[in-house]
C-alpha cells in the first residue's frame, strides 16, 4: 500500500473572509470542538511515522489559532516541510517573526483580484492592502512566497493583472486555480462558472506569461474540469498519497469527503495508521475494484482513477459513479448542461454571489478569531 506524503491540516474553520467559493463545509458550526495543541502534536507525530513529509497548514484561517507557532515548531522538530496557506489577515510582523523562529518553510497567500475594490468585494471584507503588504513582508523575510488565486467568472478577465502583481511582489510561484465546485462554491456554481470565451483568453495570457517569466516565476494554471474531456485524477487517487485532518479531528481522503455518505474516521477515536490502512472510509474507493463501467474497462482508469468521488456524489447522488465530467460518463449531460448555462444563460454579477458565513467560536476554542 502507498504511504501518504502530504497532509492538509485544517486547523480551524474560523475565518475573517467570506469568499463565495470557499470549499469548507456549509455546516461550519459542527466543527467548533477543535483539536487541542497536544492533540495536533500527537497527530503530527503519527503522520510523520506514517510517511508524511509535507504539512499544509490551512483552514479557514490558520493564523486564527493562537498555538500555530507551537504546531509549526513541533512539525519542524519531526522533520516535516511546513507550508502555511493563509489569507494573511493576522500576519503581523510579530507573528511572522514567531513563525520564522518556529521554522516555517513556506508561505502561500491568497488574493482575490489584482484590484483593491474587486478583491475586497469578493473577500467580503477589506483585505487587499493588507495582503499586498504581507506578501512584501514575506519576501523581505526571505521566505519562498506563493500567491494563490481562485479563478472564476468575476476575476478571470484580470489574469494578466494578477500575473503582473505576482511579478511585482517577487512571488516565486503563482497558482491560478479555477474554482472547484465544493462547499460554498457548489452553492454559487452558476454565478462563478466562467464562459468558454473567457477561458480561451485567460489561457492565452497564461501561455504568454509562462514564456516571458520562464526561470523567474513558476505559473500553475489549474484548468476548470467542467470544460475538460476527462476528469482530474483527484488527490492522485483516493487514499493513495494525501489525507486531510479537519479542525475537530475528522480524517478524510480529501477535503470535500465530509459530504459523502460513508463511515467516519477520527483521530480522537483511532490512530492515523489504522485510519489510513484499515478504515472502511479510506478503503472504499482505493484501487480500481470499486469501479463501474465505463471506468472498469477504460485504459485511463489508472491515470485519472475515475475522477472525483465527491463530484460524482454531488452531481449524481452516488459517489461510486464515473465522474460526470468525463465525456464517456452516462451522466455527462449534467456537466454539459451547466456549461451550456454558463455560456448561454443570463450574465451573473458579483452581487449574485452568496458569501460564506462567519463562524462563531465556542469559549474554549484555541482559536483567537
Ligand atoms: Fe477516466 Fe473513467 Fe472516463 Fe475512463 S471512463 S476516462 S477511467 S473517468
Ligand atoms: Fe473528494 Fe475529489 S474532492 S475525491
Coordinates of C-alpha atoms and ligand atoms in Angstrom, one line a residue:
X1 CA 0.0 0.0 0.0
X2 CA 1.2 3.6 -0.8
X3 CA 2.1 5.8 2.1
X4 CA 0.7 9.4 2.3
X5 CA 3.3 12.1 1.6
X6 CA 1.1 15.2 2.1
X7 CA -1.2 16.1 4.9
X8 CA -3.6 19.0 4.9
X9 CA -4.2 20.1 8.5
X10 CA -7.4 22.3 8.6
X11 CA -6.6 23.9 11.9
X12 CA -9.8 25.9 12.2
X13 CA -12.8 26.8 10.1
X14 CA -12.8 30.3 11.7
X15 CA -12.0 32.8 9.0
X16 CA -12.3 36.6 8.7
X17 CA -13.0 36.3 5.0
X18 CA -16.3 35.4 3.3
X19 CA -15.2 34.0 -0.1
X20 CA -18.2 32.7 -2.0
X21 CA -16.0 29.9 -3.5
X22 CA -14.8 28.5 -0.1
X23 CA -14.5 24.7 -0.1
X24 CA -15.2 24.5 3.7
X25 CA -18.4 22.6 4.7
X26 CA -21.7 24.5 4.9
X27 CA -22.3 23.3 8.5
X28 CA -19.4 25.1 10.0
X29 CA -20.9 25.2 13.4
X30 CA -20.4 21.4 13.7
X31 CA -16.6 21.8 13.8
X32 CA -16.3 24.1 16.9
X33 CA -14.7 21.4 19.1
X34 CA -11.3 21.9 17.7
X35 CA -8.3 19.7 18.4
X36 CA -6.1 21.0 21.2
X37 CA -2.4 21.8 20.8
X38 CA -1.4 18.4 22.3
X39 CA -3.9 16.5 20.1
X40 CA -2.4 18.2 17.0
X41 CA 1.1 17.4 18.2
X42 CA 0.2 13.7 18.5
X43 CA -1.4 13.7 15.1
X44 CA 1.7 15.2 13.6
X45 CA 3.9 12.6 15.1
X46 CA 1.6 9.8 13.9
X47 CA 1.6 11.4 10.4
X48 CA 5.4 11.5 10.2
X49 CA 5.6 7.9 11.4
X50 CA 3.1 7.0 8.6
X51 CA 5.4 8.6 6.0
X52 CA 4.0 12.2 5.6
X53 CA 6.7 14.7 4.5
X54 CA 4.7 17.8 3.7
X55 CA 2.4 19.5 6.0
X56 CA 0.0 22.1 4.7
X57 CA -1.5 24.3 7.4
X58 CA -4.8 25.6 6.3
X59 CA -8.4 26.4 7.4
X60 CA -10.4 28.7 7.5
X61 CA -7.6 30.9 8.6
X62 CA -4.8 29.0 10.4
X63 CA -3.4 32.2 11.9
X64 CA -6.6 32.2 14.0
X65 CA -5.0 29.5 16.1
X66 CA -3.0 31.1 18.8
X67 CA -0.9 28.0 19.0
X68 CA 0.1 28.0 15.4
X69 CA 3.7 28.7 16.2
X70 CA 3.8 25.7 18.6
X71 CA 2.3 23.5 16.0
X72 CA 4.8 24.6 13.4
X73 CA 7.7 24.1 15.8
X74 CA 6.5 20.5 16.5
X75 CA 6.2 19.8 12.8
X76 CA 9.6 21.1 12.2
X77 CA 11.0 19.1 15.0
X78 CA 9.6 16.0 13.3
X79 CA 11.3 16.9 10.0
X80 CA 8.1 17.9 8.2
X81 CA 8.2 20.6 5.5
X82 CA 5.6 23.2 6.6
X83 CA 3.5 25.3 4.3
X84 CA 1.2 28.0 5.6
X85 CA -1.9 28.6 3.5
X86 CA -3.3 31.9 4.7
X87 CA -5.3 35.0 3.8
X88 CA -2.5 36.8 5.7
X89 CA -5.1 38.6 7.9
X90 CA -3.5 38.2 11.3
X91 CA 0.1 38.0 9.9
X92 CA 1.6 40.8 11.9
X93 CA 5.4 41.4 11.9
X94 CA 5.5 39.8 15.4
X95 CA 3.6 36.7 14.4
X96 CA 5.8 36.4 11.2
X97 CA 8.9 36.5 13.4
X98 CA 7.4 33.9 15.7
X99 CA 6.6 31.6 12.8
X100 CA 10.1 32.1 11.4
X101 CA 11.6 31.2 14.7
X102 CA 9.4 28.1 14.8
X103 CA 10.8 27.0 11.5
X104 CA 8.0 27.7 9.0
X105 CA 9.3 26.8 5.5
X106 CA 6.9 28.4 3.0
X107 CA 4.0 30.9 2.9
X108 CA 1.1 30.8 0.5
X109 CA -1.1 34.0 0.5
X110 CA -4.5 34.0 -1.2
X111 CA -5.6 37.1 -3.1
X112 CA -9.0 37.6 -4.8
X113 CA -8.1 40.1 -7.6
X114 CA -5.4 42.5 -8.7
X115 CA -7.6 45.5 -7.9
X116 CA -8.5 46.5 -4.4
X117 CA -12.2 47.1 -4.7
X118 CA -12.9 43.9 -6.5
X119 CA -10.6 41.9 -4.3
X120 CA -12.3 43.2 -1.1
X121 CA -15.7 42.7 -2.6
X122 CA -15.1 39.0 -3.3
X123 CA -13.3 38.5 0.1
X124 CA -16.3 40.2 1.7
X125 CA -14.0 42.3 3.8
X126 CA -11.3 45.0 3.5
X127 CA -8.2 43.0 3.0
X128 CA -6.4 43.8 -0.3
X129 CA -3.9 46.3 1.0
X130 CA -3.0 44.1 4.0
X131 CA -2.4 41.1 1.7
X132 CA -0.1 43.1 -0.6
X133 CA 1.8 44.4 2.5
X134 CA 2.0 40.9 4.0
X135 CA 3.3 39.5 0.7
X136 CA 6.1 42.1 0.7
X137 CA 7.0 41.3 4.3
X138 CA 7.2 37.6 3.5
X139 CA 9.7 38.3 0.7
X140 CA 11.7 40.7 2.9
X141 CA 11.9 37.9 5.4
X142 CA 13.3 35.6 2.7
X143 CA 10.5 33.1 2.7
X144 CA 9.5 31.5 -0.5
X145 CA 6.1 33.0 -1.5
X146 CA 3.3 31.6 -3.5
X147 CA 0.4 33.8 -4.4
X148 CA -2.8 31.8 -4.7
X149 CA -5.8 33.0 -6.7
X150 CA -9.1 31.1 -7.1
X151 CA -10.3 31.9 -10.6
X152 CA -13.9 32.4 -11.5
X153 CA -16.2 34.4 -13.8
X154 CA -15.6 37.6 -12.0
X155 CA -11.8 37.7 -11.9
X156 CA -10.7 35.5 -14.9
X157 CA -10.5 38.6 -17.2
X158 CA -7.9 40.0 -14.8
X159 CA -5.4 37.1 -15.1
X160 CA -2.9 39.4 -16.8
X161 CA -3.1 41.9 -14.0
X162 CA -2.7 39.1 -11.4
X163 CA 0.4 37.8 -13.1
X164 CA 1.8 41.4 -13.2
X165 CA 1.1 41.8 -9.5
X166 CA 2.7 38.5 -8.6
X167 CA 5.8 39.5 -10.6
X168 CA 5.9 42.9 -8.9
X169 CA 5.7 41.3 -5.5
X170 CA 8.6 39.0 -6.3
X171 CA 6.4 35.8 -5.8
X172 CA 8.3 32.6 -6.5
X173 CA 5.1 31.0 -7.7
X174 CA 1.5 31.9 -8.6
X175 CA -1.3 29.4 -8.5
X176 CA -4.2 30.3 -10.7
X177 CA -6.7 27.7 -9.7
X178 CA -10.1 27.6 -11.5
X179 CA -12.8 27.1 -8.9
X180 CA -13.6 23.5 -7.9
X181 CA -17.3 23.3 -7.1
X182 CA -17.4 22.0 -3.5
X183 CA -18.8 23.5 -0.3
X184 CA -19.8 27.2 -0.8
X185 CA -18.5 27.1 -4.4
X186 CA -21.1 24.4 -5.2
X187 CA -23.8 26.7 -3.8
X188 CA -22.5 29.5 -6.0
X189 CA -21.7 27.4 -9.1
X190 CA -24.0 29.2 -11.6
X191 CA -22.6 32.6 -10.6
X192 CA -19.0 31.5 -10.5
X193 CA -18.5 29.5 -13.7
X194 CA -16.6 31.3 -16.5
X195 CA -17.6 31.2 -20.1
X196 CA -15.7 29.4 -22.8
X197 CA -14.6 32.7 -24.3
X198 CA -13.2 33.9 -21.0
X199 CA -11.2 30.7 -20.6
X200 CA -9.8 30.9 -24.1
X201 CA -8.5 34.5 -23.4
X202 CA -7.1 33.6 -20.0
X203 CA -5.2 30.5 -21.3
X204 CA -3.6 32.7 -24.0
X205 CA -2.5 35.2 -21.4
X206 CA -1.0 32.4 -19.2
X207 CA 0.8 30.8 -22.1
X208 CA 2.5 34.1 -23.0
X209 CA 3.4 34.8 -19.4
X210 CA 4.9 31.4 -19.0
X211 CA 7.3 32.1 -21.9
X212 CA 8.1 35.6 -20.6
X213 CA 8.7 34.5 -17.0
X214 CA 10.4 31.2 -17.5
X215 CA 13.0 30.6 -14.8
X216 CA 11.8 33.6 -12.9
X217 CA 8.4 32.7 -11.6
X218 CA 6.5 29.4 -11.7
X219 CA 3.0 29.7 -13.0
X220 CA 0.5 26.9 -12.1
X221 CA -2.8 27.1 -14.0
X222 CA -5.4 24.6 -12.9
X223 CA -7.9 24.2 -15.7
X224 CA -11.6 24.0 -14.9
X225 CA -12.5 20.4 -15.2
X226 CA -16.1 21.1 -16.3
X227 CA -14.5 22.1 -19.6
X228 CA -12.3 19.1 -19.9
X229 CA -12.7 15.9 -21.9
X230 CA -11.5 13.8 -18.9
X231 CA -11.7 14.3 -15.2
X232 CA -8.9 15.3 -12.9
X233 CA -7.0 12.5 -11.1
X234 CA -8.4 13.8 -7.9
X235 CA -6.0 13.6 -4.9
X236 CA -3.8 11.3 -7.1
X237 CA -6.3 8.7 -6.3
X238 CA -8.5 8.0 -3.2
X239 CA -6.4 7.1 -0.2
X240 CA -3.2 7.0 -2.3
X241 CA -0.9 9.9 -1.4
X242 CA -2.8 12.5 0.7
X243 CA -5.0 12.9 3.7
X244 CA -6.9 15.8 5.4
X245 CA -7.5 16.3 9.1
X246 CA -10.4 18.6 9.9
X247 CA -10.5 21.0 12.9
X248 CA -12.3 18.6 15.1
X249 CA -10.1 15.6 14.3
X250 CA -12.0 14.0 11.4
X251 CA -9.7 12.3 8.9
X252 CA -10.7 12.4 5.2
X253 CA -9.1 11.2 1.9
X254 CA -9.8 14.7 0.5
X255 CA -11.1 18.0 1.9
X256 CA -14.6 17.6 0.4
X257 CA -15.3 14.0 1.5
X258 CA -17.3 15.1 4.5
X259 CA -20.2 15.4 2.0
X260 CA -20.2 11.6 1.3
X261 CA -22.4 9.1 3.0
X262 CA -19.5 7.0 4.3
X263 CA -18.3 5.7 7.7
X264 CA -16.4 8.5 9.6
X265 CA -12.9 8.3 11.0
X266 CA -11.4 10.5 13.7
X267 CA -8.0 10.9 15.4
X268 CA -10.0 11.2 18.6
X269 CA -11.0 7.5 18.3
X270 CA -8.4 5.8 16.2
X271 CA -4.7 6.1 15.2
X272 CA -3.8 7.7 11.9
X273 CA -2.2 4.4 10.9
X274 CA -5.4 2.4 11.4
X275 CA -7.4 5.0 9.6
X276 CA -5.0 5.0 6.6
X277 CA -4.5 1.2 6.4
X278 CA -7.7 -0.3 7.7
X279 CA -10.7 2.2 7.9
X280 CA -13.7 1.5 5.7
X281 CA -13.6 5.2 4.7
X282 CA -10.0 5.1 3.2
X283 CA -10.6 1.7 1.6
X284 CA -13.9 2.4 0.0
X285 CA -12.5 3.8 -3.3
X286 CA -8.9 2.6 -3.2
X287 CA -7.6 1.0 -6.4
X288 CA -9.9 0.0 -9.2
X289 CA -12.1 -2.8 -7.9
X290 CA -14.9 -0.5 -6.9
X291 CA -15.2 1.0 -10.4
X292 CA -18.3 0.6 -12.5
X293 CA -18.2 0.8 -16.3
X294 CA -17.2 2.7 -18.3
X295 CA -14.2 3.2 -15.9
X296 CA -13.7 -0.5 -15.2
X297 CA -12.9 -1.3 -18.8
X298 CA -11.2 2.0 -19.6
X299 CA -7.5 2.3 -20.3
X300 CA -7.4 5.6 -18.4
X301 CA -8.6 4.0 -15.1
X302 CA -5.1 4.1 -13.6
X303 CA -4.5 7.7 -14.9
X304 CA -7.5 9.6 -13.6
X305 CA -8.9 6.9 -11.2
X306 CA -12.4 7.6 -12.5
X307 CA -12.2 11.2 -11.5
X308 CA -13.5 12.8 -8.3
X309 CA -15.7 10.8 -5.9
X310 CA -17.1 14.0 -4.3
X311 CA -18.0 15.5 -7.7
X312 CA -19.7 12.2 -8.7
X313 CA -21.7 12.3 -5.5
X314 CA -22.6 16.0 -5.8
X315 CA -23.8 15.6 -9.3
X316 CA -25.5 12.2 -9.3
X317 CA -26.1 11.4 -5.6
X318 CA -23.8 8.3 -6.0
X319 CA -20.1 8.6 -5.1
X320 CA -19.4 5.3 -6.9
X321 CA -20.4 6.5 -10.4
X322 CA -18.0 7.7 -13.0
X323 CA -17.2 11.4 -12.6
X324 CA -19.8 13.1 -14.9
X325 CA -17.0 15.5 -16.1
X326 CA -15.8 12.5 -18.2
X327 CA -17.3 12.7 -21.7
X328 CA -17.7 8.9 -21.5
X329 CA -19.8 9.1 -18.4
X330 CA -23.5 8.2 -18.8
X331 CA -24.2 11.3 -16.6
X332 CA -22.1 13.7 -18.7
X333 CA -25.2 15.7 -19.6
X334 CA -25.3 17.1 -16.0
X335 CA -22.0 18.8 -16.7
X336 CA -22.8 19.7 -20.3
X337 CA -26.0 21.4 -19.2
X338 CA -24.1 23.5 -16.6
X339 CA -21.5 24.5 -19.2
X340 CA -24.3 25.5 -21.6
X341 CA -26.0 27.6 -19.0
X342 CA -22.7 29.4 -18.3
X343 CA -22.3 30.3 -22.0
X344 CA -25.9 30.9 -23.0
X345 CA -27.7 31.9 -19.7
X346 CA -28.1 35.4 -18.2
X347 CA -24.9 37.1 -17.2
X348 CA -24.4 36.8 -13.4
X349 CA -23.0 39.7 -11.4
X350 CA -20.8 39.8 -8.3
X351 CA -23.9 40.7 -6.4
X352 CA -25.3 37.2 -7.2
X353 CA -22.6 35.5 -5.1
X354 CA -23.7 34.2 -1.7
X355 CA -20.8 34.9 0.8
X356 CA -19.5 32.2 3.1
X357 CA -20.8 32.9 6.7
X358 CA -18.5 33.7 9.6
X359 CA -18.2 31.0 12.3
X360 CA -18.7 31.7 15.9
X361 CA -16.3 30.1 18.2
X362 CA -17.0 28.2 21.4
X363 CA -15.5 29.8 24.5
X364 CA -12.8 27.1 25.0
X365 CA -11.6 27.2 21.4
X366 CA -7.9 27.6 20.9
X367 CA -8.8 30.0 18.0
X368 CA -8.3 33.7 18.7
X369 CA -10.7 34.9 16.0
Ligands
LIG1 FE1 -11.4 8.1 -16.6 FE2 -13.5 6.5 -16.2 FE3 -13.6 8.4 -18.0 FE4 -12.1 6.3 -18.4 S1 -14.3 6.3 -18.3 S2 -11.5 8.4 -18.8 S3 -11.3 5.9 -16.3 S4 -13.4 8.7 -15.8
LIG2 FE1 -13.1 14.3 -2.8 FE2 -12.2 14.7 -5.3 S1 -12.7 16.2 -3.8 S2 -12.5 12.8 -4.2

